[in-house]
mmCIF file of C-alpha atoms in Angstrom:
data_model
loop_
_atom_site.group_PDB
_atom_site.id
_atom_site.type_symbol
_atom_site.label_atom_id
_atom_site.label_comp_id
_atom_site.label_asym_id
_atom_site.label_seq_id
_atom_site.Cartn_x
_atom_site.Cartn_y
_atom_site.Cartn_z
ATOM 1 C CA UNK A 3 -32.016 -30.655 14.349
ATOM 2 C CA UNK A 4 -32.708 -30.996 10.657
ATOM 3 C CA UNK A 5 -35.957 -32.349 9.209
ATOM 4 C CA UNK A 6 -35.326 -36.113 9.068
ATOM 5 C CA UNK A 7 -38.588 -36.708 7.219
ATOM 6 C CA UNK A 8 -37.730 -34.405 4.324
ATOM 7 C CA UNK A 9 -37.114 -36.167 0.992
ATOM 8 C CA UNK A 10 -33.457 -36.640 0.092
ATOM 9 C CA UNK A 11 -33.760 -34.313 -2.904
ATOM 10 C CA UNK A 12 -34.746 -31.449 -0.582
ATOM 11 C CA UNK A 13 -31.983 -29.084 0.662
ATOM 12 C CA UNK A 14 -33.506 -29.367 4.144
ATOM 13 C CA UNK A 15 -32.841 -33.121 4.204
ATOM 14 C CA UNK A 16 -29.773 -34.345 6.172
ATOM 15 C CA UNK A 17 -28.895 -36.612 3.262
ATOM 16 C CA UNK A 18 -28.998 -33.902 0.574
ATOM 17 C CA UNK A 19 -25.576 -32.458 1.413
ATOM 18 C CA UNK A 20 -23.241 -35.432 0.996
ATOM 19 C CA UNK A 21 -19.724 -34.020 1.088
ATOM 20 C CA UNK A 22 -17.651 -35.873 3.721
ATOM 21 C CA UNK A 23 -15.541 -32.731 4.183
ATOM 22 C CA UNK A 24 -18.203 -30.817 6.054
ATOM 23 C CA UNK A 25 -17.907 -30.870 9.796
ATOM 24 C CA UNK A 26 -17.033 -28.819 12.861
ATOM 25 C CA UNK A 27 -13.256 -29.009 12.372
ATOM 26 C CA UNK A 28 -13.175 -27.567 8.852
ATOM 27 C CA UNK A 29 -15.747 -24.929 9.745
ATOM 28 C CA UNK A 30 -13.805 -23.996 12.869
ATOM 29 C CA UNK A 31 -10.493 -23.579 11.039
ATOM 30 C CA UNK A 32 -12.062 -21.340 8.416
ATOM 31 C CA UNK A 33 -13.956 -19.420 11.088
ATOM 32 C CA UNK A 34 -10.825 -18.646 13.102
ATOM 33 C CA UNK A 35 -9.029 -17.385 9.988
ATOM 34 C CA UNK A 36 -11.975 -15.101 9.238
ATOM 35 C CA UNK A 37 -12.142 -13.985 12.869
ATOM 36 C CA UNK A 38 -8.617 -12.596 12.661
ATOM 37 C CA UNK A 39 -8.873 -11.318 9.090
ATOM 38 C CA UNK A 40 -12.244 -9.604 9.350
ATOM 39 C CA UNK A 41 -11.246 -7.909 12.602
ATOM 40 C CA UNK A 42 -8.270 -6.372 10.789
ATOM 41 C CA UNK A 43 -10.537 -5.395 7.877
ATOM 42 C CA UNK A 44 -12.995 -3.683 10.200
ATOM 43 C CA UNK A 45 -10.320 -1.716 12.069
ATOM 44 C CA UNK A 46 -8.487 -0.617 8.909
ATOM 45 C CA UNK A 47 -11.829 0.338 7.343
ATOM 46 C CA UNK A 48 -12.677 2.606 10.265
ATOM 47 C CA UNK A 49 -9.193 4.101 10.172
ATOM 48 C CA UNK A 50 -9.580 4.737 6.441
ATOM 49 C CA UNK A 51 -12.799 6.644 7.072
ATOM 50 C CA UNK A 52 -11.107 8.715 9.787
ATOM 51 C CA UNK A 53 -8.400 9.682 7.287
ATOM 52 C CA UNK A 54 -10.963 11.756 5.390
ATOM 53 C CA UNK A 55 -11.415 13.985 8.460
ATOM 54 C CA UNK A 56 -15.219 13.751 8.116
ATOM 55 C CA UNK A 57 -15.784 15.961 11.158
ATOM 56 C CA UNK A 58 -13.916 18.859 9.562
ATOM 57 C CA UNK A 59 -16.388 19.990 6.964
ATOM 58 C CA UNK A 60 -19.608 18.671 5.417
ATOM 59 C CA UNK A 61 -17.790 18.395 2.107
ATOM 60 C CA UNK A 62 -15.543 15.659 3.532
ATOM 61 C CA UNK A 63 -18.325 13.787 5.328
ATOM 62 C CA UNK A 64 -19.909 11.172 3.095
ATOM 63 C CA UNK A 65 -21.974 9.655 5.939
ATOM 64 C CA UNK A 66 -23.620 12.706 7.564
ATOM 65 C CA UNK A 67 -26.176 10.676 9.542
ATOM 66 C CA UNK A 68 -23.664 8.396 11.270
ATOM 67 C CA UNK A 69 -24.557 9.666 14.773
ATOM 68 C CA UNK A 70 -22.829 7.686 17.514
ATOM 69 C CA UNK A 71 -21.042 5.546 14.923
ATOM 70 C CA UNK A 72 -18.572 8.392 14.582
ATOM 71 C CA UNK A 73 -17.549 8.166 18.248
ATOM 72 C CA UNK A 74 -14.014 7.039 17.437
ATOM 73 C CA UNK A 75 -13.099 9.729 14.904
ATOM 74 C CA UNK A 76 -9.882 11.634 15.474
ATOM 75 C CA UNK A 77 -7.804 14.277 13.722
ATOM 76 C CA UNK A 78 -5.846 12.444 11.042
ATOM 77 C CA UNK A 79 -2.063 12.817 11.481
ATOM 78 C CA UNK A 80 0.564 13.586 8.853
ATOM 79 C CA UNK A 81 3.190 11.253 10.345
ATOM 80 C CA UNK A 82 4.341 8.846 9.102
ATOM 81 C CA UNK A 83 3.812 10.034 5.556
ATOM 82 C CA UNK A 84 3.064 6.475 4.345
ATOM 83 C CA UNK A 85 0.357 5.832 6.960
ATOM 84 C CA UNK A 86 -2.654 5.882 4.636
ATOM 85 C CA UNK A 87 -0.760 3.973 1.972
ATOM 86 C CA UNK A 88 -0.084 1.152 4.442
ATOM 87 C CA UNK A 89 -3.560 1.146 5.978
ATOM 88 C CA UNK A 90 -5.471 1.079 2.707
ATOM 89 C CA UNK A 91 -3.065 -1.381 1.100
ATOM 90 C CA UNK A 92 -3.663 -3.801 3.972
ATOM 91 C CA UNK A 93 -7.435 -3.222 3.920
ATOM 92 C CA UNK A 94 -7.936 -3.889 0.214
ATOM 93 C CA UNK A 95 -5.315 -6.604 -0.270
ATOM 94 C CA UNK A 96 -6.439 -8.559 2.789
ATOM 95 C CA UNK A 97 -10.092 -8.245 1.795
ATOM 96 C CA UNK A 98 -9.436 -9.715 -1.632
ATOM 97 C CA UNK A 99 -7.184 -12.420 -0.193
ATOM 98 C CA UNK A 100 -9.944 -13.553 2.195
ATOM 99 C CA UNK A 101 -12.538 -14.113 -0.549
ATOM 100 C CA UNK A 102 -11.746 -17.860 -1.007
ATOM 101 C CA UNK A 103 -11.833 -18.339 2.778
ATOM 102 C CA UNK A 104 -15.218 -16.628 3.012
ATOM 103 C CA UNK A 105 -16.667 -18.704 0.170
ATOM 104 C CA UNK A 106 -15.300 -21.914 1.706
ATOM 105 C CA UNK A 107 -16.784 -20.974 5.075
ATOM 106 C CA UNK A 108 -20.201 -20.341 3.529
ATOM 107 C CA UNK A 109 -19.969 -23.661 1.660
ATOM 108 C CA UNK A 110 -19.093 -25.481 4.874
ATOM 109 C CA UNK A 111 -22.227 -24.285 6.705
ATOM 110 C CA UNK A 112 -24.718 -24.133 3.827
ATOM 111 C CA UNK A 113 -26.855 -27.030 5.210
ATOM 112 C CA UNK A 114 -27.749 -24.862 8.192
ATOM 113 C CA UNK A 115 -29.169 -22.172 5.928
ATOM 114 C CA UNK A 116 -31.844 -24.635 4.750
ATOM 115 C CA UNK A 117 -32.539 -26.348 8.063
ATOM 116 C CA UNK A 118 -36.188 -26.776 9.076
ATOM 117 C CA UNK A 119 -38.060 -25.674 11.056
ATOM 118 C CA UNK A 120 -36.802 -22.084 10.644
ATOM 119 C CA UNK A 121 -37.004 -21.511 14.394
ATOM 120 C CA UNK A 122 -37.341 -24.040 17.212
ATOM 121 C CA UNK A 123 -37.312 -21.447 19.982
ATOM 122 C CA UNK A 124 -36.856 -17.749 20.555
ATOM 123 C CA UNK A 125 -33.121 -18.237 21.127
ATOM 124 C CA UNK A 126 -32.864 -20.288 17.935
ATOM 125 C CA UNK A 127 -34.799 -17.621 16.017
ATOM 126 C CA UNK A 128 -32.397 -14.928 17.218
ATOM 127 C CA UNK A 129 -29.458 -17.099 16.186
ATOM 128 C CA UNK A 130 -30.945 -17.592 12.696
ATOM 129 C CA UNK A 131 -31.526 -13.846 12.330
ATOM 130 C CA UNK A 132 -27.940 -13.126 13.351
ATOM 131 C CA UNK A 133 -26.774 -15.736 10.852
ATOM 132 C CA UNK A 134 -28.818 -14.079 8.106
ATOM 133 C CA UNK A 135 -27.271 -10.700 8.937
ATOM 134 C CA UNK A 136 -23.834 -12.290 9.060
ATOM 135 C CA UNK A 137 -24.067 -14.019 5.680
ATOM 136 C CA UNK A 138 -25.866 -11.139 3.990
ATOM 137 C CA UNK A 139 -23.526 -8.572 5.499
ATOM 138 C CA UNK A 140 -20.426 -10.497 4.481
ATOM 139 C CA UNK A 141 -21.579 -10.842 0.882
ATOM 140 C CA UNK A 142 -22.642 -7.184 0.745
ATOM 141 C CA UNK A 143 -19.349 -5.843 2.157
ATOM 142 C CA UNK A 144 -17.106 -8.016 0.031
ATOM 143 C CA UNK A 145 -19.090 -7.443 -3.179
ATOM 144 C CA UNK A 146 -19.279 -3.656 -2.765
ATOM 145 C CA UNK A 147 -15.622 -3.536 -1.768
ATOM 146 C CA UNK A 148 -14.492 -5.489 -4.828
ATOM 147 C CA UNK A 149 -16.691 -3.404 -7.135
ATOM 148 C CA UNK A 150 -15.183 -0.217 -5.722
ATOM 149 C CA UNK A 151 -11.638 -1.553 -6.140
ATOM 150 C CA UNK A 152 -12.460 -2.456 -9.753
ATOM 151 C CA UNK A 153 -13.931 1.034 -10.314
ATOM 152 C CA UNK A 154 -17.357 -0.443 -11.151
ATOM 153 C CA UNK A 155 -19.639 2.107 -9.493
ATOM 154 C CA UNK A 156 -22.911 0.242 -9.925
ATOM 155 C CA UNK A 157 -24.195 0.839 -6.393
ATOM 156 C CA UNK A 158 -27.770 2.004 -5.644
ATOM 157 C CA UNK A 159 -26.259 5.110 -4.069
ATOM 158 C CA UNK A 160 -22.873 6.309 -2.849
ATOM 159 C CA UNK A 161 -20.276 3.666 -1.995
ATOM 160 C CA UNK A 162 -19.175 5.453 1.178
ATOM 161 C CA UNK A 163 -22.394 5.289 3.282
ATOM 162 C CA UNK A 164 -23.352 1.881 1.899
ATOM 163 C CA UNK A 165 -20.014 0.329 2.824
ATOM 164 C CA UNK A 166 -19.781 2.210 6.135
ATOM 165 C CA UNK A 167 -23.207 1.282 7.499
ATOM 166 C CA UNK A 168 -22.998 -2.210 6.019
ATOM 167 C CA UNK A 169 -19.731 -2.734 7.882
ATOM 168 C CA UNK A 170 -21.306 -1.898 11.238
ATOM 169 C CA UNK A 171 -24.279 -4.223 10.676
ATOM 170 C CA UNK A 172 -22.025 -7.020 9.475
ATOM 171 C CA UNK A 173 -19.459 -6.639 12.249
ATOM 172 C CA UNK A 174 -22.113 -6.556 14.974
ATOM 173 C CA UNK A 175 -23.512 -9.861 13.681
ATOM 174 C CA UNK A 176 -19.961 -11.176 13.285
ATOM 175 C CA UNK A 177 -19.042 -10.391 16.899
ATOM 176 C CA UNK A 178 -22.248 -11.980 18.213
ATOM 177 C CA UNK A 179 -21.635 -15.098 16.134
ATOM 178 C CA UNK A 180 -17.979 -15.299 17.182
ATOM 179 C CA UNK A 181 -18.852 -15.055 20.882
ATOM 180 C CA UNK A 182 -21.387 -17.837 20.516
ATOM 181 C CA UNK A 183 -19.208 -20.149 18.481
ATOM 182 C CA UNK A 184 -15.673 -19.534 19.784
ATOM 183 C CA UNK A 185 -15.748 -22.160 22.585
ATOM 184 C CA UNK A 186 -17.109 -24.771 20.164
ATOM 185 C CA UNK A 187 -14.568 -23.848 17.485
ATOM 186 C CA UNK A 188 -11.618 -24.241 19.849
ATOM 187 C CA UNK A 189 -12.985 -27.539 21.147
ATOM 188 C CA UNK A 190 -13.427 -28.852 17.610
ATOM 189 C CA UNK A 191 -9.843 -28.008 16.706
ATOM 190 C CA UNK A 192 -8.611 -30.072 19.665
ATOM 191 C CA UNK A 193 -10.800 -33.067 18.841
ATOM 192 C CA UNK A 194 -10.504 -33.656 15.120
ATOM 193 C CA UNK A 195 -11.916 -37.205 15.194
ATOM 194 C CA UNK A 196 -14.938 -36.444 17.351
ATOM 195 C CA UNK A 197 -16.934 -34.584 14.740
ATOM 196 C CA UNK A 198 -20.608 -35.144 15.335
ATOM 197 C CA UNK A 199 -23.082 -32.382 14.627
ATOM 198 C CA UNK A 200 -25.674 -31.301 12.054
ATOM 199 C CA UNK A 201 -22.957 -30.468 9.482
ATOM 200 C CA UNK A 202 -21.836 -34.095 9.264
ATOM 201 C CA UNK A 203 -23.828 -35.873 6.563
ATOM 202 C CA UNK A 204 -25.449 -39.251 7.373
ATOM 203 C CA UNK A 205 -24.919 -40.304 3.731
ATOM 204 C CA UNK A 206 -21.316 -39.305 2.915
ATOM 205 C CA UNK A 207 -20.178 -39.556 -0.677
ATOM 206 C CA UNK A 208 -16.813 -41.075 -1.532
ATOM 207 C CA UNK A 209 -14.068 -38.607 -0.539
ATOM 208 C CA UNK A 210 -12.011 -37.043 -3.342
ATOM 209 C CA UNK A 211 -9.802 -34.870 -1.145
ATOM 210 C CA UNK A 212 -8.915 -34.691 2.532
ATOM 211 C CA UNK A 213 -9.895 -31.815 4.792
ATOM 212 C CA UNK A 214 -6.309 -30.644 4.881
ATOM 213 C CA UNK A 215 -6.225 -30.899 1.095
ATOM 214 C CA UNK A 216 -9.307 -28.691 0.961
ATOM 215 C CA UNK A 217 -7.594 -26.154 3.202
ATOM 216 C CA UNK A 218 -4.531 -26.180 0.930
ATOM 217 C CA UNK A 219 -6.846 -25.540 -2.025
ATOM 218 C CA UNK A 220 -8.496 -22.585 -0.289
ATOM 219 C CA UNK A 221 -5.124 -21.275 0.846
ATOM 220 C CA UNK A 222 -3.771 -21.588 -2.686
ATOM 221 C CA UNK A 223 -6.674 -19.541 -4.018
ATOM 222 C CA UNK A 224 -6.028 -16.848 -1.422
ATOM 223 C CA UNK A 225 -2.318 -16.842 -2.238
ATOM 224 C CA UNK A 226 -3.089 -16.461 -5.940
ATOM 225 C CA UNK A 227 -5.376 -13.477 -5.291
ATOM 226 C CA UNK A 228 -2.746 -11.952 -3.027
ATOM 227 C CA UNK A 229 -0.011 -12.361 -5.632
ATOM 228 C CA UNK A 230 -2.130 -10.815 -8.389
ATOM 229 C CA UNK A 231 -3.297 -7.857 -6.268
ATOM 230 C CA UNK A 232 -0.608 -6.724 -3.825
ATOM 231 C CA UNK A 233 1.636 -5.370 -6.584
ATOM 232 C CA UNK A 234 -0.638 -2.354 -7.111
ATOM 233 C CA UNK A 235 0.941 -0.915 -3.964
ATOM 234 C CA UNK A 236 4.405 -0.790 -5.515
ATOM 235 C CA UNK A 237 6.124 0.611 -8.578
ATOM 236 C CA UNK A 238 8.266 -1.239 -11.101
ATOM 237 C CA UNK A 239 8.125 -4.966 -11.731
ATOM 238 C CA UNK A 240 5.870 -5.704 -8.760
ATOM 239 C CA UNK A 241 3.082 -3.583 -10.217
ATOM 240 C CA UNK A 242 3.096 -5.740 -13.327
ATOM 241 C CA UNK A 243 2.084 -8.738 -11.191
ATOM 242 C CA UNK A 244 -1.161 -7.006 -10.107
ATOM 243 C CA UNK A 245 -3.119 -8.527 -12.971
ATOM 244 C CA UNK A 246 -6.476 -8.289 -11.170
ATOM 245 C CA UNK A 247 -6.125 -4.622 -10.176
ATOM 246 C CA UNK A 248 -7.115 -1.666 -12.404
ATOM 247 C CA UNK A 249 -3.877 0.069 -11.422
ATOM 248 C CA UNK A 250 -1.715 -2.992 -12.009
ATOM 249 C CA UNK A 251 0.113 -4.197 -15.091
ATOM 250 C CA UNK A 252 2.653 -1.379 -15.305
ATOM 251 C CA UNK A 253 2.723 2.406 -15.294
ATOM 252 C CA UNK A 254 0.434 4.458 -17.572
ATOM 253 C CA UNK A 255 3.350 6.250 -19.237
ATOM 254 C CA UNK A 256 7.028 7.038 -19.076
ATOM 255 C CA UNK A 257 9.092 9.951 -17.845
ATOM 256 C CA UNK A 258 8.696 12.026 -14.662
ATOM 257 C CA UNK A 259 4.881 12.083 -14.940
ATOM 258 C CA UNK A 260 4.610 8.423 -15.859
ATOM 259 C CA UNK A 261 3.021 7.131 -12.655
ATOM 260 C CA UNK A 262 -0.493 6.153 -11.625
ATOM 261 C CA UNK A 263 -3.436 8.565 -11.635
ATOM 262 C CA UNK A 264 -6.961 8.338 -10.294
ATOM 263 C CA UNK A 265 -8.748 10.636 -12.792
ATOM 264 C CA UNK A 266 -7.549 11.973 -16.114
ATOM 265 C CA UNK A 267 -7.991 15.631 -17.059
ATOM 266 C CA UNK A 268 -10.411 14.561 -19.787
ATOM 267 C CA UNK A 269 -12.548 12.579 -17.321
ATOM 268 C CA UNK A 270 -12.672 15.553 -14.956
ATOM 269 C CA UNK A 271 -13.754 17.876 -17.771
ATOM 270 C CA UNK A 272 -10.677 20.098 -17.548
ATOM 271 C CA UNK A 273 -10.552 22.561 -20.456
ATOM 272 C CA UNK A 274 -7.023 23.517 -21.502
ATOM 273 C CA UNK A 275 -8.298 27.048 -22.147
ATOM 274 C CA UNK A 276 -8.833 27.379 -18.371
ATOM 275 C CA UNK A 277 -5.391 26.128 -17.383
ATOM 276 C CA UNK A 278 -3.260 28.259 -19.723
ATOM 277 C CA UNK A 279 -0.864 30.844 -18.311
ATOM 278 C CA UNK A 280 -3.037 33.763 -19.430
ATOM 279 C CA UNK A 281 -6.294 32.377 -18.058
ATOM 280 C CA UNK A 282 -5.536 30.458 -14.856
ATOM 281 C CA UNK A 283 -5.217 32.210 -11.531
ATOM 282 C CA UNK A 284 -5.075 30.750 -8.054
ATOM 283 C CA UNK A 285 -7.499 32.593 -5.766
ATOM 284 C CA UNK A 286 -6.492 32.739 -2.085
ATOM 285 C CA UNK A 287 -8.907 34.060 0.533
ATOM 286 C CA UNK A 288 -8.290 34.934 4.187
ATOM 287 C CA UNK A 289 -8.711 37.735 6.746
ATOM 288 C CA UNK A 290 -6.316 39.992 4.815
ATOM 289 C CA UNK A 291 -8.522 39.754 1.733
ATOM 290 C CA UNK A 292 -8.193 37.956 -1.587
ATOM 291 C CA UNK A 293 -4.992 37.326 -3.512
ATOM 292 C CA UNK A 294 -4.857 36.172 -7.128
ATOM 293 C CA UNK A 295 -1.659 34.523 -8.348
ATOM 294 C CA UNK A 296 -0.600 33.319 -11.780
ATOM 295 C CA UNK A 297 1.473 30.186 -12.115
ATOM 296 C CA UNK A 298 4.544 32.287 -12.877
ATOM 297 C CA UNK A 299 3.988 34.282 -9.675
ATOM 298 C CA UNK A 300 3.631 31.070 -7.683
ATOM 299 C CA UNK A 301 6.855 29.753 -9.198
ATOM 300 C CA UNK A 302 8.539 32.953 -8.075
ATOM 301 C CA UNK A 303 7.691 32.305 -4.402
ATOM 302 C CA UNK A 304 10.021 30.227 -2.177
ATOM 303 C CA UNK A 305 9.701 26.623 -3.406
ATOM 304 C CA UNK A 306 10.206 23.487 -1.361
ATOM 305 C CA UNK A 307 10.393 19.762 -2.146
ATOM 306 C CA UNK A 308 8.689 16.765 -0.554
ATOM 307 C CA UNK A 309 8.959 13.044 -1.260
ATOM 308 C CA UNK A 310 5.414 11.723 -0.873
ATOM 309 C CA UNK A 311 3.295 8.897 -2.334
ATOM 310 C CA UNK A 312 -0.192 8.952 -3.787
ATOM 311 C CA UNK A 313 -2.484 6.439 -2.058
ATOM 312 C CA UNK A 314 -6.150 5.888 -2.925
ATOM 313 C CA UNK A 315 -9.125 4.269 -1.250
ATOM 314 C CA UNK A 316 -9.225 1.610 -3.983
ATOM 315 C CA UNK A 317 -6.018 0.190 -2.479
ATOM 316 C CA UNK A 318 -3.457 1.260 -5.074
ATOM 317 C CA UNK A 319 -0.570 3.573 -4.358
ATOM 318 C CA UNK A 320 2.690 4.851 -5.794
ATOM 319 C CA UNK A 321 6.129 5.011 -4.295
ATOM 320 C CA UNK A 322 7.383 8.397 -3.109
ATOM 321 C CA UNK A 323 7.424 10.995 -5.880
ATOM 322 C CA UNK A 324 9.451 14.186 -5.655
ATOM 323 C CA UNK A 325 7.067 17.136 -5.559
ATOM 324 C CA UNK A 326 8.112 20.788 -5.661
ATOM 325 C CA UNK A 327 5.941 23.786 -4.951
ATOM 326 C CA UNK A 328 4.816 26.351 -2.389
ATOM 327 C CA UNK A 329 4.128 25.288 1.172
ATOM 328 C CA UNK A 330 0.474 25.530 2.153
ATOM 329 C CA UNK A 331 1.362 27.389 5.326
ATOM 330 C CA UNK A 332 3.194 30.024 3.255
ATOM 331 C CA UNK A 333 0.062 30.523 1.153
ATOM 332 C CA UNK A 334 -1.916 30.992 4.375
ATOM 333 C CA UNK A 335 0.566 33.691 5.371
ATOM 334 C CA UNK A 336 -0.156 35.582 2.142
ATOM 335 C CA UNK A 337 -3.778 36.146 3.252
ATOM 336 C CA UNK A 338 -3.173 37.147 6.843
ATOM 337 C CA UNK A 339 -2.340 34.087 8.906
ATOM 338 C CA UNK A 340 0.756 33.200 10.890
ATOM 339 C CA UNK A 341 2.711 30.631 8.859
ATOM 340 C CA UNK A 342 3.583 28.795 12.083
ATOM 341 C CA UNK A 343 -0.061 28.559 13.151
ATOM 342 C CA UNK A 344 -2.218 28.303 10.018
ATOM 343 C CA UNK A 345 -5.930 27.385 10.009
ATOM 344 C CA UNK A 346 -7.919 24.825 8.045
ATOM 345 C CA UNK A 347 -8.306 25.306 4.325
ATOM 346 C CA UNK A 348 -11.144 24.651 1.901
ATOM 347 C CA UNK A 349 -9.830 23.709 -1.559
ATOM 348 C CA UNK A 350 -11.806 23.934 -4.801
ATOM 349 C CA UNK A 351 -10.852 22.423 -8.143
ATOM 350 C CA UNK A 352 -11.583 23.251 -11.756
ATOM 351 C CA UNK A 353 -13.033 19.736 -11.933
ATOM 352 C CA UNK A 354 -16.725 19.930 -12.827
ATOM 353 C CA UNK A 355 -17.972 16.599 -11.562
ATOM 354 C CA UNK A 356 -17.044 14.012 -8.973
ATOM 355 C CA UNK A 357 -17.465 13.671 -5.221
ATOM 356 C CA UNK A 358 -14.155 15.319 -4.310
ATOM 357 C CA UNK A 359 -13.904 18.317 -6.603
ATOM 358 C CA UNK A 360 -13.896 20.216 -3.288
ATOM 359 C CA UNK A 361 -12.087 19.104 -0.137
ATOM 360 C CA UNK A 362 -11.058 20.398 3.282
ATOM 361 C CA UNK A 363 -7.738 19.961 5.093
ATOM 362 C CA UNK A 364 -7.111 20.300 8.808
ATOM 363 C CA UNK A 365 -4.792 22.907 10.281
ATOM 364 C CA UNK A 366 -2.203 20.247 11.177
ATOM 365 C CA UNK A 367 -2.103 19.222 7.513
ATOM 366 C CA UNK A 368 -1.694 22.817 6.370
ATOM 367 C CA UNK A 369 1.053 23.398 8.945
ATOM 368 C CA UNK A 370 3.161 20.388 7.949
ATOM 369 C CA UNK A 371 6.220 21.679 6.038
ATOM 370 C CA UNK A 372 5.847 18.817 3.541
ATOM 371 C CA UNK A 373 2.344 19.922 2.517
ATOM 372 C CA UNK A 374 2.590 21.706 -0.809
ATOM 373 C CA UNK A 375 0.700 23.305 -3.599
ATOM 374 C CA UNK A 376 2.822 21.403 -6.100
ATOM 375 C CA UNK A 377 3.839 22.849 -9.455
ATOM 376 C CA UNK A 378 6.402 20.218 -10.417
ATOM 377 C CA UNK A 379 6.924 16.496 -9.940
ATOM 378 C CA UNK A 380 10.164 14.556 -10.360
ATOM 379 C CA UNK A 381 11.866 17.625 -11.817
ATOM 380 C CA UNK A 382 9.241 18.381 -14.469
ATOM 381 C CA UNK A 383 6.069 20.454 -14.695
ATOM 382 C CA UNK A 384 2.910 18.609 -13.721
ATOM 383 C CA UNK A 385 1.166 16.997 -16.647
ATOM 384 C CA UNK A 386 -2.548 17.777 -17.180
ATOM 385 C CA UNK A 387 -3.488 14.361 -15.792
ATOM 386 C CA UNK A 388 -1.462 14.982 -12.640
ATOM 387 C CA UNK A 389 -3.130 18.318 -11.946
ATOM 388 C CA UNK A 390 -1.467 21.046 -14.013
ATOM 389 C CA UNK A 391 -1.275 23.937 -13.315
ATOM 390 C CA UNK A 392 -1.176 23.141 -9.560
ATOM 391 C CA UNK A 393 -2.269 20.433 -7.148
ATOM 392 C CA UNK A 394 -2.327 19.722 -3.429
ATOM 393 C CA UNK A 395 0.024 17.113 -1.977
ATOM 394 C CA UNK A 396 -0.194 16.314 1.761
ATOM 395 C CA UNK A 397 1.594 13.563 3.720
ATOM 396 C CA UNK A 398 -0.564 10.580 4.782
ATOM 397 C CA UNK A 399 -3.733 11.984 3.175
ATOM 398 C CA UNK A 400 -6.049 9.899 0.943
ATOM 399 C CA UNK A 401 -5.483 10.573 -2.734
ATOM 400 C CA UNK A 402 -8.839 12.302 -3.214
ATOM 401 C CA UNK A 403 -7.841 14.986 -0.698
ATOM 402 C CA UNK A 404 -4.748 15.784 -2.759
ATOM 403 C CA UNK A 405 -6.884 17.977 -5.001
ATOM 404 C CA UNK A 406 -5.782 18.442 -8.610
ATOM 405 C CA UNK A 407 -6.363 21.450 -10.899
ATOM 406 C CA UNK A 408 -6.680 23.760 -7.884
ATOM 407 C CA UNK A 409 -8.598 26.984 -8.542
ATOM 408 C CA UNK A 410 -9.395 28.438 -5.115
ATOM 409 C CA UNK A 411 -8.190 28.049 -1.515
ATOM 410 C CA UNK A 412 -10.148 29.570 1.376
ATOM 411 C CA UNK A 413 -8.262 29.632 4.680
ATOM 412 C CA UNK A 414 -10.095 29.743 8.001
ATOM 413 C CA UNK A 415 -11.571 27.521 10.713
ATOM 414 C CA UNK A 416 -14.045 25.063 9.208
#
């Protein structure tokens, strides 16, 4: 019950919030949409984290204190090759599309956030705490997610642990809230004209739009965000429609190397003096010792081709590009391993800064015949921005694990 004695200018007064749209039916519709959407977001977010193979090596694990929250982790597969592209495209695009629904849901229940007294009983106090965690968690997850997609790294720490732990807190509160409210939500949807609860204002203002009109407005906003975001997952004309995405609006160049990149050579601090034919050598290490190969020597080894996309955690991806280079399992064979049963590999880049200048790949990724140390793309040498003189390309792996400007590869169980 709200404070009936509060003055009408107070947010805790029943008469302060006068919109005739507020009520159980509208709140229930929005809540059921979020129930489905946020469940998909949570699952695809966990799957995205698993794709980094955080249990493989400390260098891949950005949440080292996760404890039991890593119970579900599994070895990330290489089939189908578009798996991460699909998962992360759904995660980011759906998250952005749900923003108008989330804001409308918060608007629909805002009177409850100001209701007095703060707690009428222990059960009511627990419900208010769960509501605080739910609202705060939702805003935190959506804001940090959007900032990461927009490449605005203004977090008070690393995005990965903040978003990971925030997701668990938010989803726990979300599940508790859904279990409490689901019976009421379904009942409200069946009885549209029987709306009577604390969300219904006793002093309704003149209506300017119907509830269904409000839903069309929210849906239109979501559709607009979808249409101006989803294109970053495709090449060609569709990418030009992704006006709200950093990797939308067209390709960064033309020709065989004219497709999307995550970091330029200049950003990564790559010095052309280090990548020249006379200076650069790939260092391979294994039980048979160390092997140093120039780019010309690598090009003289048996080369293979793979059609694979680049897909990044920010939600953007490319279509399949044609890569050509030396299979990772053949490189493992050069330092003493069986090419049909290679181990894990630890990859180091010439890149001087950034969270993924070093990365680890599982044995199943090394063994896949499509996994390459690529020297060429689409029939042309790699450009500096795409990782010249050599880069990793692995099916279904997040873009940051496809290390560019490779300098050293250490094979062995990690």
